[in-house]
Coordinates of C-alpha atoms (C1' of nucleotides) in Angstrom, one line a residue:
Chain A
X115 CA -71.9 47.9 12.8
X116 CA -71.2 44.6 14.4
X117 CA -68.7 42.4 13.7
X118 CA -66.2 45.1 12.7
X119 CA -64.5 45.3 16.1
X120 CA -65.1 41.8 18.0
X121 CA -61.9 39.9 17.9
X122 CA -60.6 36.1 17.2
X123 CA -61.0 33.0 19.6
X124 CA -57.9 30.8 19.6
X125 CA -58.0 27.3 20.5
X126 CA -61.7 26.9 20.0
X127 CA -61.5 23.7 17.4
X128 CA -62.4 26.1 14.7
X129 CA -58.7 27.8 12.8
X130 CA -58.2 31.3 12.8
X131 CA -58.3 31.5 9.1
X132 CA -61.3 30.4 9.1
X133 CA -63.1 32.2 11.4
X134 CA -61.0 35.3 9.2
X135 CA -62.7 33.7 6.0
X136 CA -66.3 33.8 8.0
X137 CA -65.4 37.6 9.0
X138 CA -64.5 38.6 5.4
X139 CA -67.8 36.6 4.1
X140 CA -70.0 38.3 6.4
X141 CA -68.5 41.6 5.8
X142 CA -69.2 41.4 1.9
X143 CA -72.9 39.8 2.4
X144 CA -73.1 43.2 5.0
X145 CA -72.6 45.1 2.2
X146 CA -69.2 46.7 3.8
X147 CA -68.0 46.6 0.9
X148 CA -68.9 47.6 -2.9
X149 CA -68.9 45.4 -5.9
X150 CA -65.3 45.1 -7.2
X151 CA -64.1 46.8 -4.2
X152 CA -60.5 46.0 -3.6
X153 CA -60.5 44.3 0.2
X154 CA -58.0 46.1 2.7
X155 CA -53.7 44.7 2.2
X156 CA -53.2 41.7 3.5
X157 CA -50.8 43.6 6.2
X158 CA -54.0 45.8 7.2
X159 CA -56.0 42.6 7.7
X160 CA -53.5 40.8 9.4
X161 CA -53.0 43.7 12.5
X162 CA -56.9 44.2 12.5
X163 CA -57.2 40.6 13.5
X164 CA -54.2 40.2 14.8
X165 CA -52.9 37.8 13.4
X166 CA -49.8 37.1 11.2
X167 CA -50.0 38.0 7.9
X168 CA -49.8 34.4 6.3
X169 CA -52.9 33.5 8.7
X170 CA -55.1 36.7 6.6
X171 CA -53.6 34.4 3.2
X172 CA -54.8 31.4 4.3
X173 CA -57.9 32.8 4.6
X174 CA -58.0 34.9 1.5
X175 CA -56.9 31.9 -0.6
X176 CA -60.0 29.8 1.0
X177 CA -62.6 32.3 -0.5
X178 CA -60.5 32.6 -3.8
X179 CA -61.1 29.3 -4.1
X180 CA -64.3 29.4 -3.6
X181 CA -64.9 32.0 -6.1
X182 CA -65.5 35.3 -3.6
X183 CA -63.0 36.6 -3.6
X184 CA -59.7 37.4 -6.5
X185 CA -56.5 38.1 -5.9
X186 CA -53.9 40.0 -8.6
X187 CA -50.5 40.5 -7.7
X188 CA -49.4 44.1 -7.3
X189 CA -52.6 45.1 -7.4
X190 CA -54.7 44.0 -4.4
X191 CA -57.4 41.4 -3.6
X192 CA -60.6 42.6 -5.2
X193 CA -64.2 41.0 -4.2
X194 CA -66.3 39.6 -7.0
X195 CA -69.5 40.4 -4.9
X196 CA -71.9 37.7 -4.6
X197 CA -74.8 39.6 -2.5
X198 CA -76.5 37.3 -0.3
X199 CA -80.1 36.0 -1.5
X200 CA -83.4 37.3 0.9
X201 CA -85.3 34.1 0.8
X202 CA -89.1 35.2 2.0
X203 CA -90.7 32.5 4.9
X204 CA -94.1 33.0 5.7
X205 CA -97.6 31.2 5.0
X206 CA -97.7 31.5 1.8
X207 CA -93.7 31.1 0.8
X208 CA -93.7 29.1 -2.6
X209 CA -89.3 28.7 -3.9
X210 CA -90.4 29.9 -7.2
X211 CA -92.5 32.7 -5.6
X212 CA -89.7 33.7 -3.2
X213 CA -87.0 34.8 -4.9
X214 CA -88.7 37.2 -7.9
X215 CA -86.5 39.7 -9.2
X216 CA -83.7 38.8 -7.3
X217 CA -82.1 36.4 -9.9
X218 CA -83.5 35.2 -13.3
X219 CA -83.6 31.5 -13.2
X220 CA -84.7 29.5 -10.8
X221 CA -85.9 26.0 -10.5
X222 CA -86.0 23.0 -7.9
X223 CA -84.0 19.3 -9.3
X224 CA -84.7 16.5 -7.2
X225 CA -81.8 14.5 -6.2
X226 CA -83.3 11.4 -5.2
X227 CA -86.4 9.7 -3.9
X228 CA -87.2 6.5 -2.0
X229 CA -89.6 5.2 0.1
X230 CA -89.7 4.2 3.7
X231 CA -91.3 3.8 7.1
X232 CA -92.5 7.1 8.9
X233 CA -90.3 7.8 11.9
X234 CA -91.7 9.4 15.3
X235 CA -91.4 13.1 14.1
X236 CA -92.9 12.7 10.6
X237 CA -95.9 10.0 11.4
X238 CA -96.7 13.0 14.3
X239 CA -96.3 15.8 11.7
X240 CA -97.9 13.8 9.3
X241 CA -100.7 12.9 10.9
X242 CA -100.3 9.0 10.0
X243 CA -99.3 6.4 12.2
X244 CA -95.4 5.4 13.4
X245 CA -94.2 2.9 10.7
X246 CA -96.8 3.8 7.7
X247 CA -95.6 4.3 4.6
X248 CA -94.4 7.6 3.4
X249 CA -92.1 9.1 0.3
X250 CA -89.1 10.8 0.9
X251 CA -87.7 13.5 -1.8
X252 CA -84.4 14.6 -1.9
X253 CA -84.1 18.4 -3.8
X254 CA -81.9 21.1 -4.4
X255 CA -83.1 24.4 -5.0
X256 CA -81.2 26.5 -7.6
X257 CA -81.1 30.2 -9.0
X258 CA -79.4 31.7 -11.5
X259 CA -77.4 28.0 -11.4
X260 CA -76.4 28.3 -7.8
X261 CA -77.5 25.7 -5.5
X262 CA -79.5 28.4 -2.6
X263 CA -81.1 24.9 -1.0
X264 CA -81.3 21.3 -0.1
X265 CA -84.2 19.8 1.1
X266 CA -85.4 16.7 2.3
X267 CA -89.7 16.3 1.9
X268 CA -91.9 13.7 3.0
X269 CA -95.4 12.7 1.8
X270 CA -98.0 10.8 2.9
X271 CA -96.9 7.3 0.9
X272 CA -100.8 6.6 0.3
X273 CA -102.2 9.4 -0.5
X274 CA -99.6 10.9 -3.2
X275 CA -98.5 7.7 -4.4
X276 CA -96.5 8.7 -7.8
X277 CA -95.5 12.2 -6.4
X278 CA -92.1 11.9 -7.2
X279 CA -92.7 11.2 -10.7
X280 CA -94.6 14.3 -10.6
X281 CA -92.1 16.0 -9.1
X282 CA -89.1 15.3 -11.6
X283 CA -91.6 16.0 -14.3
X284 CA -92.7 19.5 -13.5
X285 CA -89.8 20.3 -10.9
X286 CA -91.9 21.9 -8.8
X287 CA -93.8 21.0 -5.6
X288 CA -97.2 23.4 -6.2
X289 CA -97.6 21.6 -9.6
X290 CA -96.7 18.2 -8.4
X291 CA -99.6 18.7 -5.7
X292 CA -101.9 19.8 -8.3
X293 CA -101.9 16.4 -9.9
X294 CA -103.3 15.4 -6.1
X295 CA -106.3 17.9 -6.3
X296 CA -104.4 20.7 -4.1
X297 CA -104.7 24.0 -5.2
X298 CA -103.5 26.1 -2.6
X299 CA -101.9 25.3 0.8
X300 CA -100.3 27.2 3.5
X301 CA -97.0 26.6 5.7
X302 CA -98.3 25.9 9.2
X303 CA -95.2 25.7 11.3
X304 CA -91.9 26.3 10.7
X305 CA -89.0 25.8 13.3
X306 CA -85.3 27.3 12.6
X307 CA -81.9 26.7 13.4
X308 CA -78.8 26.3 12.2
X309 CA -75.5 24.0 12.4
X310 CA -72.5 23.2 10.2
X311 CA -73.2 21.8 7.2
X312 CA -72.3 18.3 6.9
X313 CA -71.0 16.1 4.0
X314 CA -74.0 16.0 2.0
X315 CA -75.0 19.8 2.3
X316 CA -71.4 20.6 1.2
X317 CA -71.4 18.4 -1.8
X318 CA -75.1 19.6 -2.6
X319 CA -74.5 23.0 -1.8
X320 CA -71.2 23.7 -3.0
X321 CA -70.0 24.9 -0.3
X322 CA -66.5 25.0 1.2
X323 CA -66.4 22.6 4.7
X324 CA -66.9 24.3 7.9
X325 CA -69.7 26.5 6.6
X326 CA -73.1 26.8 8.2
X327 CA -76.4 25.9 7.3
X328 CA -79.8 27.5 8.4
X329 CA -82.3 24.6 8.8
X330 CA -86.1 25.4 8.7
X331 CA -88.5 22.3 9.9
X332 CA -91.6 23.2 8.1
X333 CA -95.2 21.6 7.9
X334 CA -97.6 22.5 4.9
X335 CA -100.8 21.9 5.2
X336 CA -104.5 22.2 3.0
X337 CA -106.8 25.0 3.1
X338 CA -108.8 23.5 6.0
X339 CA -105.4 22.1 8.0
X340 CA -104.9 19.1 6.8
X341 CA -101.3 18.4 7.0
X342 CA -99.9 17.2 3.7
X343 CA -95.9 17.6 3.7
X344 CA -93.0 17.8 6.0
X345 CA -89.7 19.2 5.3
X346 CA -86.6 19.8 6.4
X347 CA -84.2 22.4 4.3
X348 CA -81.1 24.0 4.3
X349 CA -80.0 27.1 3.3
X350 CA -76.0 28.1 3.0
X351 CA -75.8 30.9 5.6
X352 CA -73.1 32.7 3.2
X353 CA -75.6 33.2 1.0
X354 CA -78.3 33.2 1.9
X355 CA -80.7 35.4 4.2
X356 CA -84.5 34.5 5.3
X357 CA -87.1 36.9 5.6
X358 CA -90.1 37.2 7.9
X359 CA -92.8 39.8 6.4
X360 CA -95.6 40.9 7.9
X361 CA -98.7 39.5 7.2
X362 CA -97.8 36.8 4.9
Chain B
X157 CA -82.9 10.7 10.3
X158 CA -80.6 13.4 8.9
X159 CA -77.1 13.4 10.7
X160 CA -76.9 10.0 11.3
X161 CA -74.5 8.9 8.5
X162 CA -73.2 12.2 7.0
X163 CA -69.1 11.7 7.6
X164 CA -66.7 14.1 9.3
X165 CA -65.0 16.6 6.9
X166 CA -60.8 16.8 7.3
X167 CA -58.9 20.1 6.9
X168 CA -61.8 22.5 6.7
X169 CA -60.4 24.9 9.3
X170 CA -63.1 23.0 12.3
X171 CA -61.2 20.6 13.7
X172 CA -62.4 17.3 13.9
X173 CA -63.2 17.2 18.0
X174 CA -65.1 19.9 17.0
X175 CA -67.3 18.4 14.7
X176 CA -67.8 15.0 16.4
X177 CA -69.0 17.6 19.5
X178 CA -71.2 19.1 17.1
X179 CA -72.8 16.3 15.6
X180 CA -73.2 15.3 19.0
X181 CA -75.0 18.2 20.6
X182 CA -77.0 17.7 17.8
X183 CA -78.4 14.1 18.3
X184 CA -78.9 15.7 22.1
X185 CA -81.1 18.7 20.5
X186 CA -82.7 16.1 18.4
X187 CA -83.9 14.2 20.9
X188 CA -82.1 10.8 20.2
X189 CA -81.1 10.2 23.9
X190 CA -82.9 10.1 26.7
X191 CA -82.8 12.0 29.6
X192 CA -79.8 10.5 31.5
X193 CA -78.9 8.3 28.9
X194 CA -75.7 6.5 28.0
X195 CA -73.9 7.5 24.5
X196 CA -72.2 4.4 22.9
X197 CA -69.2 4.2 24.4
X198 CA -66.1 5.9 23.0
X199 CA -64.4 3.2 20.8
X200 CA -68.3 3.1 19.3
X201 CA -68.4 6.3 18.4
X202 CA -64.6 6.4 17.5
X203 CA -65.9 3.9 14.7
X204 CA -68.9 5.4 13.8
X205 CA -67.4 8.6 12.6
X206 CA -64.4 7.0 11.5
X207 CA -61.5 8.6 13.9
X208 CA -59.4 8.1 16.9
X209 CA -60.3 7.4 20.5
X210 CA -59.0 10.2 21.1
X211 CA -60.5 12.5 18.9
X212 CA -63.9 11.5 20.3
X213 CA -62.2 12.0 24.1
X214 CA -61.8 15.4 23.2
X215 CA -64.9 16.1 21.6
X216 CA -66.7 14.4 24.9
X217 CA -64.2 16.8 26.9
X218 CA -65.9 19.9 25.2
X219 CA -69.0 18.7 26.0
X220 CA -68.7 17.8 29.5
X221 CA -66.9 21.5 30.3
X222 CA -69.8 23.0 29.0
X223 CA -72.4 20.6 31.1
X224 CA -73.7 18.8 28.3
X225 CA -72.3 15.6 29.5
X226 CA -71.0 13.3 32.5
X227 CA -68.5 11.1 32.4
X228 CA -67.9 8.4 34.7
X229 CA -65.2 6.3 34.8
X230 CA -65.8 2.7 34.3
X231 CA -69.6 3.5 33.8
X232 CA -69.9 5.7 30.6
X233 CA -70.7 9.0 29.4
X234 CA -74.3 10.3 30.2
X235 CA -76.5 13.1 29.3
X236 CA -77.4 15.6 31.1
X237 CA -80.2 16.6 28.7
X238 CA -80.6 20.4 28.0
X239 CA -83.3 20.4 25.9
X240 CA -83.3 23.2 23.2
X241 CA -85.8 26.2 24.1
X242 CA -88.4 26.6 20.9
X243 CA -88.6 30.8 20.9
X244 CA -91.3 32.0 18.7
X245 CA -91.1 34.6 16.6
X246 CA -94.2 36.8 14.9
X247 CA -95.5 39.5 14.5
X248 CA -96.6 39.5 18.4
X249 CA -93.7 38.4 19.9
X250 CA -92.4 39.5 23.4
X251 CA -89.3 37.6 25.1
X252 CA -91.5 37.3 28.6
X253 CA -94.8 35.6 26.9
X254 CA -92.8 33.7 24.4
X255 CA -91.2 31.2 26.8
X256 CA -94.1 30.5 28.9
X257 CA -94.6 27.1 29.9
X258 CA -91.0 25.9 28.9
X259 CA -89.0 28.4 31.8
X260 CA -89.7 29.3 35.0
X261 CA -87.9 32.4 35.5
X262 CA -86.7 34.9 33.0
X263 CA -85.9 38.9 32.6
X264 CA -83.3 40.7 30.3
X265 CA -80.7 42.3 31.9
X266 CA -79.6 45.6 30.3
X267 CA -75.7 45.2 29.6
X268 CA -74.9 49.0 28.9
X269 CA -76.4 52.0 27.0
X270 CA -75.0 54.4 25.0
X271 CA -75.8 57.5 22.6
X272 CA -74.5 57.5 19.2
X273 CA -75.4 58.8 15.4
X274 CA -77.6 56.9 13.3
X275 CA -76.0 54.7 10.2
X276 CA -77.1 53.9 7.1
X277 CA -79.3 50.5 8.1
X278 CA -80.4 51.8 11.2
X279 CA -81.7 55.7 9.7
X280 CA -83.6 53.6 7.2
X281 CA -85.1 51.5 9.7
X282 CA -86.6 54.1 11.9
X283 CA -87.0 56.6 9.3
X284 CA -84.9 59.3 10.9
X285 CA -82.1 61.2 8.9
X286 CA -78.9 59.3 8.4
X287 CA -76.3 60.7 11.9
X288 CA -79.4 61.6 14.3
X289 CA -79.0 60.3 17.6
X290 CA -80.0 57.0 18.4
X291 CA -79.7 55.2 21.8
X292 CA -78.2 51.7 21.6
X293 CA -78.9 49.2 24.6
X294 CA -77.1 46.0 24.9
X295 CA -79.0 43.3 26.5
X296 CA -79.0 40.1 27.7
X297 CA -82.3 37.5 27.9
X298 CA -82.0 35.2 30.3
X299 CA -84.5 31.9 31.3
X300 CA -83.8 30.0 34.9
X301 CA -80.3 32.0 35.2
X302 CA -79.2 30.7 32.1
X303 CA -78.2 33.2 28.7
X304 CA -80.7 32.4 25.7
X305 CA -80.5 35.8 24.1
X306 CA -78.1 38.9 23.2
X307 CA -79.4 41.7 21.3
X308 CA -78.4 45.0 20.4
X309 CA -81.6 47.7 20.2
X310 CA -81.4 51.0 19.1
X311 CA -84.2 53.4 19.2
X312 CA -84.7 57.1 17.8
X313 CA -83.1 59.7 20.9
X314 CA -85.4 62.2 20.6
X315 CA -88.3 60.4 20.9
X316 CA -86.9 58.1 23.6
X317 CA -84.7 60.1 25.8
X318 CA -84.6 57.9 29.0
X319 CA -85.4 54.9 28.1
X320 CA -82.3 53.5 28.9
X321 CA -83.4 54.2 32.8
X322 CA -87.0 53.0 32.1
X323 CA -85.4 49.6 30.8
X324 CA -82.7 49.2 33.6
X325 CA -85.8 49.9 36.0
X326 CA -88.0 47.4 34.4
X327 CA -85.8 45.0 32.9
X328 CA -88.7 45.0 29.9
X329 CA -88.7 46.5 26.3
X330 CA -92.7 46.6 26.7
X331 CA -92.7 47.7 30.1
X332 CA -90.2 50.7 28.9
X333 CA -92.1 51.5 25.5
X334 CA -95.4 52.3 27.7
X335 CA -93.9 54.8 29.7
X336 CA -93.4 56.7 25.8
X337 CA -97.0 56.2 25.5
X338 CA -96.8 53.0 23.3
X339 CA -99.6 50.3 24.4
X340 CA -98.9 47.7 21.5
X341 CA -96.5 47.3 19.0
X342 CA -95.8 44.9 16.1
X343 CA -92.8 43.2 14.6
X344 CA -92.9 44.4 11.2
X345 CA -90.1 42.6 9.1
X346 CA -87.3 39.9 10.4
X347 CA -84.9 39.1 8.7
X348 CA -82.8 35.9 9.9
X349 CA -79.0 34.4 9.0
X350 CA -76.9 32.4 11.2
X351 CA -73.1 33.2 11.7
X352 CA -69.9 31.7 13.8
X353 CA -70.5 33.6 17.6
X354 CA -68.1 36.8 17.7
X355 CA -66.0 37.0 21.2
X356 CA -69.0 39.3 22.4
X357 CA -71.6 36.8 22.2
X358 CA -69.6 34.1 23.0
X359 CA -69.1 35.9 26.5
X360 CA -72.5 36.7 26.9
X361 CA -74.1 33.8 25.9
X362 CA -71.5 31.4 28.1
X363 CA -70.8 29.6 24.9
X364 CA -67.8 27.6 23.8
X365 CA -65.9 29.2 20.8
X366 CA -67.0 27.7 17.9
X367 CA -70.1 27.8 18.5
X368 CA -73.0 28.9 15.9
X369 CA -75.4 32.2 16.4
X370 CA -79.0 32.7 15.0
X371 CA -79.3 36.1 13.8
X372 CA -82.6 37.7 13.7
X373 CA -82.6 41.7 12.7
X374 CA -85.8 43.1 12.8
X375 CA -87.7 46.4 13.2
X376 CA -90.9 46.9 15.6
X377 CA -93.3 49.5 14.2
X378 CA -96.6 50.8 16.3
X379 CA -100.1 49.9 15.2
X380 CA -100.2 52.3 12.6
X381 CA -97.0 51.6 10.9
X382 CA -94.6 53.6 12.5
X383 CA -91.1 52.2 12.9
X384 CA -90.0 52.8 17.0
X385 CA -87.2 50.1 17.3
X386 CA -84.5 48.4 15.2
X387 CA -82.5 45.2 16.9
X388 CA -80.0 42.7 16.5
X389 CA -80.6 39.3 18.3
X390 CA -78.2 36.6 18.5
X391 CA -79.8 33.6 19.8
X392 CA -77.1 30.0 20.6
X393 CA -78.2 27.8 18.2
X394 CA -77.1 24.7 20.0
X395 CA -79.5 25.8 23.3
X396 CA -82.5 27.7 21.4
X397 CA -84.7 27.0 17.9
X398 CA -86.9 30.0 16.6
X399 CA -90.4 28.7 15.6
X400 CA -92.8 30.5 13.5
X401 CA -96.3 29.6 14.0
X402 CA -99.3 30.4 11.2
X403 CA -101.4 33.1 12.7
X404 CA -98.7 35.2 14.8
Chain C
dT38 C1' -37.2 55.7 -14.3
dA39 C1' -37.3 55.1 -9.4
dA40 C1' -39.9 54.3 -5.3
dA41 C1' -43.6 52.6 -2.9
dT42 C1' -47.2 49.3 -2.5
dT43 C1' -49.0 44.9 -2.8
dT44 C1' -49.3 39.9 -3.7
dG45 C1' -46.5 35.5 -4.2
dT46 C1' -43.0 32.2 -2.6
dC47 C1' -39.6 30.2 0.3
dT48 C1' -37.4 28.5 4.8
dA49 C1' -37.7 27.7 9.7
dT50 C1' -39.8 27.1 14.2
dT51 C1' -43.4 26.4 17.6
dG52 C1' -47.7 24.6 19.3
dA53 C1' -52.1 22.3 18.5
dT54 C1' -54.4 18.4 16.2
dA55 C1' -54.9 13.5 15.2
dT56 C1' -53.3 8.8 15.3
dA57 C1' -51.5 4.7 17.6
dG58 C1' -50.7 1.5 21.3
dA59 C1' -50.4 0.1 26.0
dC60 C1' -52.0 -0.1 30.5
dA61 C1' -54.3 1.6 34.9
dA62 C1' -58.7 2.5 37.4
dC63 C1' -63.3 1.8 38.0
dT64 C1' -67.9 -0.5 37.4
dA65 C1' -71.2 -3.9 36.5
dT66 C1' -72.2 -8.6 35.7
dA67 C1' -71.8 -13.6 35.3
Chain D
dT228 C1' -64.4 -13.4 42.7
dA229 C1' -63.2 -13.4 38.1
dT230 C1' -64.2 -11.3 33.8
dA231 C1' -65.7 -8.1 30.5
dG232 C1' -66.6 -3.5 29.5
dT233 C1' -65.8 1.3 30.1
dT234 C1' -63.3 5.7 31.1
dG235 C1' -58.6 7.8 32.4
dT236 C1' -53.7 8.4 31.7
dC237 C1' -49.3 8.0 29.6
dT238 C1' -45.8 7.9 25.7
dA239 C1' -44.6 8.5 20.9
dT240 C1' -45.1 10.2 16.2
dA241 C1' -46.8 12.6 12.1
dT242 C1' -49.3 16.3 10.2
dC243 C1' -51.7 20.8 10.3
dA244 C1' -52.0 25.6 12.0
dA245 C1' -49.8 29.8 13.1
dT246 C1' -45.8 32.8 13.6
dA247 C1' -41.6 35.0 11.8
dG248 C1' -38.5 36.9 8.5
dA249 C1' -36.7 37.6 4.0
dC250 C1' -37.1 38.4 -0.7
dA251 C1' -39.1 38.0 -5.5
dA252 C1' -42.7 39.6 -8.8
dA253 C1' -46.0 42.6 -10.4
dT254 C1' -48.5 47.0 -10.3
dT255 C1' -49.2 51.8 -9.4
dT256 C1' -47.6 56.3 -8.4
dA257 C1' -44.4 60.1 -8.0

DNA sequence: TAAATTTGTCTATTGATATAGACAACTATA
DNA sequence: TATAGTTGTCTATATCAATAGACAAATTTA
């Protein structure tokens, strides 16, 4: 399928082992390869790329490090399959919903809260005006005890004055909006794209640097289309995949 | 707002022009300078993200080969704003009607054709046997002569033998489908990830290596369910964002 | 046991990346 | 017309990235 033939850019900004790494990554979250599966000798790698063997180590010794991938001498390289997460996105997507019976434990921690001023985007999104009052939450979604998100949310300061008290009580959004009156709300827009992760998703995420985030800009509103959240989160592209069903 | 303070990551495998151009395409997406706007000059931005001169000269020089920016001596460095195209996605998406309003002029171009047997994913996803013959187009989307899209389609051989003329004819996946008798379609399932661009898409797309893909794979069934295509988009993620809007 | 295969380590060399400083060229402004 | 501010060019140096070759160490297979 792709990515299996298409070959290395050199003087790009980004190192060939890297974009190696990226290629072996993608290959295991493709499923090329089985769980436990021994990867292909480093000399194999290192003509399909074409590049010089040490290059293929570099690489290799990236994702051993980062826990992908394990390497026995004599033996071979073997992958320690992580298989990427299928996070669902629709108008209804709860985190805690999402993810059933993919992993076992899941829950959201929040990082960090603080209040401030509503820039342009959010005051707009928000429905308040430029300047007003709003709370900002800083979370990190995690399953099974990997970190799968970060996310930055921001509320209406009036209305859910307390929220993030709420929120590091019952670590989860739907509940903390509970507390508020809401009982059900929908996702009304969501906008995607993606970028390298910087220093904060890579110290939240646990990821190695040079990875890449997907972002999703979302708006939640009520029932009747009041807007009550906005928030910005990222997901480690490594690991994690987001679904679009229809009808949801 | 986000990407303002994170700091620049050293010996990650992206080098550190790289990221400063990054970061900076970013801000440009974002909408933090105006149309024609100045950036801080270099020495500012040398000390912003804590590097060189001229580190950020060749991070600026990136830029300005790919048309993002204009430098002029003694003056500054100015934007030549390329806003990012929003592309919707749904469950009644179509590349023509999905740009409206933000494009004057677009059409895909069929790339090349082929005929070749079904895998695993794609079998599955049309619900032929595993080896029948599919037909694979390559395409390109295009808005006001410039690349937004590259996608890989494949449809069932038998049930689409020609389509590959009806395409290069109409330059339209709708257009095509109606000749097979096929009125309306939906976009059943999407499934979305983000990955480094491959040398393929970075010729295509007329990006810069380095640069960072949307993926969308997703299979388009007719009003009653059945499956008729399967395809693999890759979208820039530096010129295009996919938005999802409630109701699609 | 011997041979083949595969990962691990070492040395050496080349080119790209990043830092540092100095000064030229050009523009806008006081 | 000075002066300050900005981009452009040059030299020099240190470190990282990539290539190249050789051999050691461990495992599997004949």
């Amino acid at each position: 399928m792709t990515g299996l033939a298409a070959s290395i850019e050199r003087r790009n900004g980004v190192s060939l082992w890297r974009q190696i790494a990226d290629r072996i990554l993608q290959a295991i979250a493709n499923g090329d390869f089985a769980e436990n599966a021994a990867l292909p000798p480093e000399m194999a790698l290192a003509e399909r790329y074409g590049v010089n063997r040490h290059t293929v180590r570099s690489a290799i010794a990236a994702l051993v490090q980062e826990g992908v991938l394990k390497a026995e001498q004599g033996r071979g390289t073997f992958v320690l399959s992580r298989k990427r997460l299928s996070y669902p996105i629709g108008a209804r997507t709860r985190f805690s919903t999402g993810l059933q019976g993919q992993t076992s434990e899941r829950h959201i921690a929040l990082l960090s809260s603080s209040k401030e001023p509503a820039g342009r985007r959010i005051a707009e999104a928000l429905g308040i005006a430029r300047g007003a009052a709003v709370i900002r939450l800083e979370t990190r979604g995690e399953a099974d005890g990997h970190p799968v998100s970060r996310a930055t949310t921001w509320f209406d300061a009036k209305r859910f004055a307390g929220i993030e008290a709420a929120m590091a009580e019952t670590g989860s959004i739907t509940a903390s909006l509970k507390r508020f009156g809401i009982n059900d709300y929908l996702r009304h827009s969501t906008v995607l794209s993606a970028r390298h992760a910087d220093a904060d998703d890579l110290a939240a995420l646990d990821l190695q640097p040079g990875a890449i985030v997907l972002v999703t800009i979302a708006v939640n509103v009520t029932l009747d289309g009041q807007p009550i959240q906005f928030a910005e989160s990222r997901f480690p592209a490594e690991r994690v995949e987001l679904r679009l069903s229809a009808g949801d």
